[in-house]
Amino acid sequence: MKHPIQKLAYDRTSKALYLAVGERIQKFDSVTGELRNQWIPPAQENREPAEPKTKKAKIEDNKHNVFRTLTCSPDGQYVVGSTDEQKSLVVLDAYLRVVNVRNFPKRPSAIDITSDSSTVILGDKFGDVYAVPICDLAHPPSAGLSKISEASESESGSELEPILGHVSMLVDLLVTEDQRGMRHIISSDRDEHVRVTKYPESYVIERFCLGHEQFVSQLLIPKWSPNTLISGGGDDFLAHWDWTTGELLEKVDIYSILYPKSDKNGSEEQSQEAAVSGIWQVPERRLVIAYDETVKLLLIFKLHNEPRKLEYLNSFSSSILDVAMTGNNGEVWLSIDDPCDSQQLIRKFIISEQGELTAIDSELTQTISDKASFTIASRDDVVALHSVALLRKHAEH
Amino acid sequence: MADDQNSQLVREGSSTPGSTSNKRKRADYRQTQQERRQELKTVVFEGNDKSQDNIKLPKKKYYRQRAHSNPFSDHLLEYPISPGHMDWHKLYPALIPTKPGTATEIVKKVEIVDVGCGFGGLLVSLATEFPDKLILGMEIRVQVTHYVEDRIIALRQQHAIQGTYNNIAVLRANAMKFLPNFFEKGQLSKMFFCFPDPHFKLRKHKARIVTSTLTSEYAFLLRPGGIVYTITDVLDLHQWMVKHLEAHALFKRLSKEWEDEDPCVKIMRKDTEEGKKVERNKGDKWVACFVRLDDPE
């Protein structure tokens, strides 16, 4: 079987589709389906035989150094991702050449890029958030490629001080910029908190958006409604905020869509819990899309401005790992994780105004699916990809 | 083999009676206190009530608990979804007469917080120093919180005529994680960090209660002009706290002269349990206070 595509990123400027597959990054022409570039981490074979370094030795096989995040810079010049095992931030240029690699003390869990494409904002498993210049003079590209697997403790990002921090695993973050150029970082954690912090004056916390009762794994600001924030995670609802005031405008029930026939207080199945692992937007349709990984259902909503309301339209059942929007005519790319059909790794749809999905360009997606990824022996060689539900807290004492 | 087992039995037999009875005594004591706490927690004691004997102050030895708690673990904590969801009536029954949402007048809000209040020495002294302010102690260790609760109940009852100690309360909480769930922006005027856990290991420094990232949260909760008080007997921790608070753009350290004149500094040196212990051992105490500056334009 083939390794599934765990992350997608679409660059509008070059109409390129970036895929994160295991520890690789691939770049496709989204029109022709041509594989333009590929980045494979440097091989390990010319390393000296592993000394008994216990914990380190395990990491060296590099098998699970998979990309967990992937995003393009707004100017289309860079693609940025973060990996699990080596806890690295990897910055590649549009030809997938290494620009900057930096290792962090804790596993990165969320990244975003400032609108001027100058800085990566990175949050980690420990709740700390760092601002990392995209082109970092301290980490020139010449050193990058050969050093990716050898980035030593000394240059492991310890010189970077966090610009803000939660005392809980940081799960998502985004950088916003309003018309006056005022910027904020919105960050969310496993302890139900959504925080709004000024940037770069990150010592000023503006407010908290409090209302969640479970982890908050996804944040979204719709392009057509810049004061709005949609957040979701382990709760039975999506929260619809005005993040500039902190007001919770509405809680949008998703439980009754995910578990339509069941009674919420029914005792039969305790495990009927929500775990929203993705929230995206289709600006040209004013749609907000959320994905629940436990039920494997894509939920499509329309966001109205007057009055401000998130209206449920439709759902689509599929095992999805990531979604990328082209911003054109309701086109969306879906990364499919179907254990029965591992040949179809990616599909393309048109979403209508009413939230209905129609598959298109099947030849193109088959071309990309054939060229994308690489063969693996079995599912055991893939790290856990649907793991957002594990963020739910189980108190000890 | 049989001998071994016998001697084992003898040893157990000889050692257990004392410890078992102590254990039972402690369990009984805790049980009684627990029941009384549930009953009296929200009682407003009237000065002319002669029906009851004075409630005795709790005995600290029954509430001992190991001194450290992991602030990162998922404790079974109760905390409100947001400050608006908090029922303060539970904690200050005499001063906040109604449950949230039912009050028509503007009710008082907590203004002074002792983060990691321990056995509550500072709280008790602050109660009479600031009779008009609501003061809250936060403590992560369950038994220690119970001790302070029982201590406050006893004090309220014993001083029912004067009506004092109605303005202090204690809450089991992880202050590193959940302060914003309890307090609004700019609600606090004073925050105390007295003899915090030093977390000596480098790896554990993020567990310290003063870090540059947490300091932003304290700045959020304190109004401009509000004060952060710190005291410790560990020089290394003192220097750490000073370094992080001084480096923060919203805090400025207050002078030695200011410290000498401030009544809270005096209370903090003399009336905290740890302060007394250090005094007995003739150790050093390091104080540093910081004022919350105005937000930048």
PDB file of C-alpha atoms in Angstrom, chain A residues 44 47 50-63 85-87 103-105 149-154 156:
ATOM      1  CA  GLN A  44      21.273   8.388   7.342  1.00  0.00           C
ATOM      2  CA  ARG A  47      26.480   8.264   9.888  1.00  0.00           C
ATOM      3  CA  ALA A  50      25.229   4.372  16.473  1.00  0.00           C
ATOM      4  CA  GLU A  51      26.924   4.451  19.806  1.00  0.00           C
ATOM      5  CA  PRO A  52      24.896   3.270  22.756  1.00  0.00           C
ATOM      6  CA  LYS A  53      23.098   6.575  23.150  1.00  0.00           C
ATOM      7  CA  THR A  54      19.944   4.855  24.412  1.00  0.00           C
ATOM      8  CA  LYS A  55      17.076   7.230  23.706  1.00  0.00           C
ATOM      9  CA  LYS A  56      18.843   9.035  20.871  1.00  0.00           C
ATOM     10  CA  ALA A  57      19.567   5.786  19.053  1.00  0.00           C
ATOM     11  CA  LYS A  58      15.896   5.065  18.666  1.00  0.00           C
ATOM     12  CA  ILE A  59      15.282   8.405  17.089  1.00  0.00           C
ATOM     13  CA  GLU A  60      18.030   7.891  14.572  1.00  0.00           C
ATOM     14  CA  ASP A  61      16.112   5.450  12.436  1.00  0.00           C
ATOM     15  CA  ASN A  62      14.186   8.567  11.452  1.00  0.00           C
ATOM     16  CA  LYS A  63      11.145   6.530  10.519  1.00  0.00           C
ATOM     17  CA  GLU A  85      10.446  13.013  16.273  1.00  0.00           C
ATOM     18  CA  GLN A  86      13.211  15.514  15.651  1.00  0.00           C
ATOM     19  CA  LYS A  87      10.977  18.397  16.644  1.00  0.00           C
ATOM     20  CA  ASN A 103      15.204  21.928  16.092  1.00  0.00           C
ATOM     21  CA  PHE A 104      13.094  22.748  19.110  1.00  0.00           C
ATOM     22  CA  PRO A 105      13.200  21.488  22.691  1.00  0.00           C
ATOM     23  CA  SER A 149      19.602  15.003  11.001  1.00  0.00           C
ATOM     24  CA  GLU A 150      22.558  16.203  12.955  1.00  0.00           C
ATOM     25  CA  ALA A 151      21.301  19.495  14.290  1.00  0.00           C
ATOM     26  CA  SER A 152      22.921  19.295  17.657  1.00  0.00           C
ATOM     27  CA  GLU A 153      21.633  20.334  21.028  1.00  0.00           C
ATOM     28  CA  SER A 154      23.643  23.522  20.884  1.00  0.00           C
ATOM     29  CA  SER A 156      18.468  23.294  18.887  1.00  0.00           C
TER      30      SER A 156
END
